[in-house]
mmCIF file of C-alpha atoms in Angstrom:
data_model
loop_
_atom_site.group_PDB
_atom_site.id
_atom_site.type_symbol
_atom_site.label_atom_id
_atom_site.label_comp_id
_atom_site.label_asym_id
_atom_site.label_seq_id
_atom_site.Cartn_x
_atom_site.Cartn_y
_atom_site.Cartn_z
ATOM 1 C CA MET A 1 11.062 -21.466 19.241
ATOM 2 C CA THR A 2 8.269 -20.708 16.786
ATOM 3 C CA ALA A 3 7.479 -23.441 14.269
ATOM 4 C CA LEU A 4 7.610 -22.665 10.555
ATOM 5 C CA ASN A 5 4.243 -21.382 9.280
ATOM 6 C CA LYS A 6 3.022 -21.049 12.859
ATOM 7 C CA ILE A 7 0.307 -18.431 13.111
ATOM 8 C CA LEU A 8 0.817 -15.871 15.848
ATOM 9 C CA ASP A 9 -2.750 -14.749 16.485
ATOM 10 C CA LEU A 10 -2.920 -11.172 17.713
ATOM 11 C CA THR A 11 -6.413 -10.561 16.312
ATOM 12 C CA PRO A 12 -7.589 -8.729 19.456
ATOM 13 C CA LEU A 13 -5.010 -6.117 18.394
ATOM 14 C CA GLY A 14 -6.066 -6.367 14.742
ATOM 15 C CA MET A 15 -3.260 -8.489 13.289
ATOM 16 C CA ARG A 16 -2.005 -11.987 12.572
ATOM 17 C CA PHE A 17 1.525 -13.127 11.746
ATOM 18 C CA THR A 18 2.649 -16.287 9.998
ATOM 19 C CA VAL A 19 6.288 -17.243 10.537
ATOM 20 C CA LEU A 20 7.946 -17.804 7.159
ATOM 21 C CA LYS A 21 11.493 -18.201 8.501
ATOM 22 C CA SER A 22 12.307 -18.274 12.182
ATOM 23 C CA GLY A 23 15.392 -16.783 13.739
ATOM 24 C CA VAL A 24 16.729 -20.311 14.216
ATOM 25 C CA GLN A 25 16.331 -21.054 10.493
ATOM 26 C CA THR A 26 18.214 -17.884 9.525
ATOM 27 C CA ASN A 27 20.917 -18.371 12.184
ATOM 28 C CA GLY A 28 19.592 -15.270 13.922
ATOM 29 C CA LYS A 29 20.003 -13.032 10.875
ATOM 30 C CA SER A 30 16.282 -12.313 10.525
ATOM 31 C CA LEU A 31 12.750 -13.181 11.471
ATOM 32 C CA ASP A 32 10.604 -13.293 8.317
ATOM 33 C CA LEU A 33 6.855 -12.934 8.707
ATOM 34 C CA HIS A 34 3.725 -12.782 6.591
ATOM 35 C CA TRP A 35 1.576 -10.226 8.322
ATOM 36 C CA GLU A 36 -2.141 -9.493 8.027
ATOM 37 C CA LEU A 37 -3.507 -6.223 9.367
ATOM 38 C CA LEU A 38 -7.241 -6.356 9.868
ATOM 39 C CA PRO A 39 -9.432 -3.387 8.913
ATOM 40 C CA GLY A 40 -9.040 -0.553 11.416
ATOM 41 C CA CYS A 41 -5.904 -2.027 13.044
ATOM 42 C CA ASN A 42 -4.184 0.511 15.326
ATOM 43 C CA MET A 43 -6.491 3.376 14.428
ATOM 44 C CA LYS A 44 -6.731 4.289 18.108
ATOM 45 C CA ASP A 45 -3.573 4.603 20.195
ATOM 46 C CA PRO A 46 -1.045 2.694 18.060
ATOM 47 C CA LEU A 47 2.094 1.595 19.896
ATOM 48 C CA VAL A 48 4.707 4.123 18.781
ATOM 49 C CA HIS A 49 8.030 2.392 19.345
ATOM 50 C CA HIS A 50 11.546 1.762 18.148
ATOM 51 C CA HIS A 51 13.820 -1.235 17.920
ATOM 52 C CA PRO A 52 17.125 -0.408 19.632
ATOM 53 C CA ASN A 53 19.037 -3.247 17.974
ATOM 54 C CA ALA A 54 17.248 -4.233 14.762
ATOM 55 C CA ILE A 55 16.165 -2.985 11.365
ATOM 56 C CA GLU A 56 12.529 -3.611 10.472
ATOM 57 C CA THR A 57 11.395 -3.868 6.857
ATOM 58 C CA TYR A 58 7.974 -3.972 5.272
ATOM 59 C CA GLU A 59 6.834 -4.883 1.756
ATOM 60 C CA ILE A 60 3.159 -4.290 1.074
ATOM 61 C CA LEU A 61 1.829 -7.366 -0.743
ATOM 62 C CA GLU A 62 -1.840 -6.394 -0.878
ATOM 63 C CA GLY A 63 -3.787 -3.312 0.170
ATOM 64 C CA GLU A 64 -2.833 0.056 1.574
ATOM 65 C CA MET A 65 -1.738 1.125 5.059
ATOM 66 C CA GLU A 66 -0.062 3.958 6.892
ATOM 67 C CA PHE A 67 3.272 4.179 8.684
ATOM 68 C CA LEU A 68 4.460 6.713 11.188
ATOM 69 C CA ILE A 69 8.177 7.212 10.575
ATOM 70 C CA LYS A 70 9.758 9.611 13.084
ATOM 71 C CA ASP A 71 6.927 12.161 13.247
ATOM 72 C CA LYS A 72 5.241 11.875 9.836
ATOM 73 C CA TRP A 73 2.465 9.524 8.652
ATOM 74 C CA LEU A 74 3.091 8.020 5.180
ATOM 75 C CA THR A 75 0.755 5.957 2.994
ATOM 76 C CA ALA A 76 2.152 2.712 1.565
ATOM 77 C CA LYS A 77 0.467 0.695 -1.196
ATOM 78 C CA LYS A 78 0.930 -2.690 -2.837
ATOM 79 C CA GLY A 79 4.510 -2.983 -4.060
ATOM 80 C CA ASP A 80 5.923 -0.338 -1.705
ATOM 81 C CA LYS A 81 8.891 -1.275 0.466
ATOM 82 C CA LEU A 82 9.965 0.531 3.632
ATOM 83 C CA SER A 83 12.939 0.029 5.878
ATOM 84 C CA VAL A 84 13.065 1.422 9.408
ATOM 85 C CA PRO A 85 16.651 1.802 10.639
ATOM 86 C CA ILE A 86 17.784 0.892 14.151
ATOM 87 C CA GLY A 87 16.412 3.302 16.732
ATOM 88 C CA VAL A 88 13.947 5.125 14.454
ATOM 89 C CA THR A 89 10.522 5.808 15.957
ATOM 90 C CA HIS A 90 7.663 4.191 14.046
ATOM 91 C CA ALA A 91 4.120 2.817 14.178
ATOM 92 C CA PHE A 92 1.571 1.510 11.680
ATOM 93 C CA ARG A 93 -2.165 1.393 11.094
ATOM 94 C CA ASN A 94 -4.750 0.173 8.621
ATOM 95 C CA PRO A 95 -7.332 2.900 7.992
ATOM 96 C CA THR A 96 -9.082 0.864 5.283
ATOM 97 C CA ASN A 97 -11.933 -1.648 5.299
ATOM 98 C CA GLU A 98 -9.685 -4.295 3.708
ATOM 99 C CA ILE A 99 -7.119 -6.725 5.109
ATOM 100 C CA VAL A 100 -3.590 -5.562 4.305
ATOM 101 C CA THR A 101 -0.892 -8.193 3.782
ATOM 102 C CA VAL A 102 2.768 -7.435 4.371
ATOM 103 C CA PHE A 103 6.102 -9.239 4.182
ATOM 104 C CA ASN A 104 7.799 -8.125 7.411
ATOM 105 C CA THR A 105 11.331 -8.759 8.651
ATOM 106 C CA HIS A 106 13.310 -7.996 11.782
ATOM 107 C CA GLN A 107 17.087 -8.036 11.244
ATOM 108 C CA PRO A 108 18.596 -9.518 13.326
ATOM 109 C CA ALA A 109 15.852 -11.741 14.718
ATOM 110 C CA LEU A 110 16.864 -11.242 18.358
ATOM 111 C CA LYS A 111 13.916 -12.491 20.484
ATOM 112 C CA MET A 112 11.112 -11.018 18.362
ATOM 113 C CA GLU A 113 9.515 -14.457 17.869
ATOM 114 C CA GLU A 114 9.269 -14.893 21.623
ATOM 115 C CA TYR A 115 7.960 -11.329 21.964
ATOM 116 C CA PHE A 116 5.069 -12.004 19.562
ATOM 117 C CA GLU A 117 4.346 -15.352 21.257
ATOM 118 C CA ASP A 118 4.223 -13.571 24.617
ATOM 119 C CA VAL A 119 1.940 -10.843 23.233
ATOM 120 C CA SER A 120 -0.427 -13.671 22.297
ATOM 121 C CA LYS A 121 -0.191 -15.094 25.846
ATOM 122 C CA VAL A 122 -0.947 -11.679 27.346
ATOM 123 C CA LEU A 123 -3.953 -11.325 25.044
ATOM 124 C CA ASP A 124 -5.200 -14.719 26.228
ATOM 125 C CA LYS A 125 -4.877 -13.583 29.869
ATOM 126 C CA VAL A 126 -6.579 -10.202 29.490
ATOM 127 C CA THR A 127 -9.403 -11.476 27.247
ATOM 128 C CA ASN A 128 -10.140 -14.627 29.275
ATOM 129 C CA ASN A 129 -8.813 -16.874 26.484
ATOM 130 C CA ARG A 130 -10.364 -14.675 23.783
ATOM 131 C CA THR A 131 -13.885 -14.872 25.209
ATOM 132 C CA LYS A 132 -13.965 -11.136 26.020
ATOM 133 C CA GLU A 133 -13.121 -8.106 23.905
ATOM 134 C CA PHE A 134 -9.649 -6.625 24.394
ATOM 135 C CA LYS A 135 -9.711 -3.384 26.366
ATOM 136 C CA LEU A 136 -6.643 -1.359 27.232
ATOM 137 C CA ASN A 137 -7.664 -1.128 30.888
ATOM 138 C CA LEU A 138 -5.357 -1.082 33.910
ATOM 139 C CA LYS A 139 -5.081 -4.892 33.966
ATOM 140 C CA ALA A 140 -3.983 -4.957 30.306
ATOM 141 C CA LYS A 141 -1.532 -2.097 30.892
ATOM 142 C CA LEU A 142 0.073 -3.970 33.803
ATOM 143 C CA TYR A 143 0.462 -7.150 31.731
ATOM 144 C CA LEU A 144 1.797 -5.231 28.738
ATOM 145 C CA GLY A 145 4.183 -3.303 30.996
ATOM 146 C CA ILE A 146 5.663 -6.573 32.254
ATOM 147 C CA LEU A 147 5.880 -7.874 28.686
ATOM 148 C CA MET A 148 7.579 -4.762 27.326
ATOM 149 C CA ASN A 149 10.087 -4.742 30.199
ATOM 150 C CA ASN A 150 11.023 -8.346 29.329
ATOM 151 C CA TYR A 151 11.937 -7.370 25.750
ATOM 152 C CA ARG A 152 13.848 -4.096 26.104
ATOM 153 C CA ASN A 153 16.566 -5.362 23.752
ATOM 154 C CA GLU A 154 13.911 -5.849 21.048
ATOM 155 C CA ILE A 155 11.349 -3.042 21.429
ATOM 156 C CA ILE A 156 10.985 0.209 23.389
ATOM 157 C CA ALA A 157 7.755 2.175 23.685
ATOM 158 C CA ILE A 158 7.777 5.873 22.814
ATOM 159 C CA ASN A 159 4.028 6.437 23.133
ATOM 160 C CA PRO A 160 2.940 5.451 25.696
ATOM 161 C CA PRO A 161 6.120 6.848 27.267
ATOM 162 C CA ASP A 162 8.794 4.311 28.162
ATOM 163 C CA PHE A 163 8.966 5.509 31.790
ATOM 164 C CA ALA A 164 5.223 4.784 32.217
ATOM 165 C CA VAL A 165 5.628 1.319 30.678
ATOM 166 C CA LYS A 166 8.546 0.610 33.044
ATOM 167 C CA ILE A 167 6.538 1.713 36.098
ATOM 168 C CA LEU A 168 3.480 -0.347 35.089
ATOM 169 C CA GLY A 169 5.687 -3.392 34.533
ATOM 170 C CA TYR A 170 7.354 -2.913 37.911
ATOM 171 C CA ILE A 171 3.990 -2.591 39.682
ATOM 172 C CA GLY A 172 2.664 -5.641 37.823
ATOM 173 C CA LYS A 173 5.652 -7.716 38.935
ATOM 174 C CA LEU A 174 5.224 -6.547 42.543
ATOM 175 C CA MET A 175 1.592 -7.688 42.317
ATOM 176 C CA GLY A 176 2.764 -11.124 41.150
ATOM 177 C CA ILE A 177 1.203 -10.895 37.687
ATOM 178 C CA LYS A 178 2.486 -13.538 35.256
ATOM 179 C CA TYR A 179 1.450 -14.303 31.707
#
């Protein structure tokens, strides 16, 4: 379980989350996060995905960013609120030179806290405890494939294609990779 105000450091991917209310605190109704997107976050190969069992909401607190909803990129500015229904394809990016802050929720919480914690663990593994720059090489793809396969109730990749993620995860498990 993630502690209140725990920082989930995904800076190699260009973002940081602070847990405002955990799934345990909301009785599973939501996971509430304060989210910082660093300049240039997801400008190359953003994870296009959907949540098969949760609604995701965003409220832009500071700055400006872009969201892919279905197949169209939209700009969102301070004060804008977006809600992504269950199963709708989406992604996000920060094309600016400023940090963007967002109030982000997943409803219900499911295991999204654990997912973000495990993303952090994978980043530690593939960057040698953050001493090397993150590169989406084969090693990282195998780790991320395993990760994504462990959270299919929470998040499904669209691009890269789900079948490729499944295969990479399967190969990674056969190789004995653990994060």
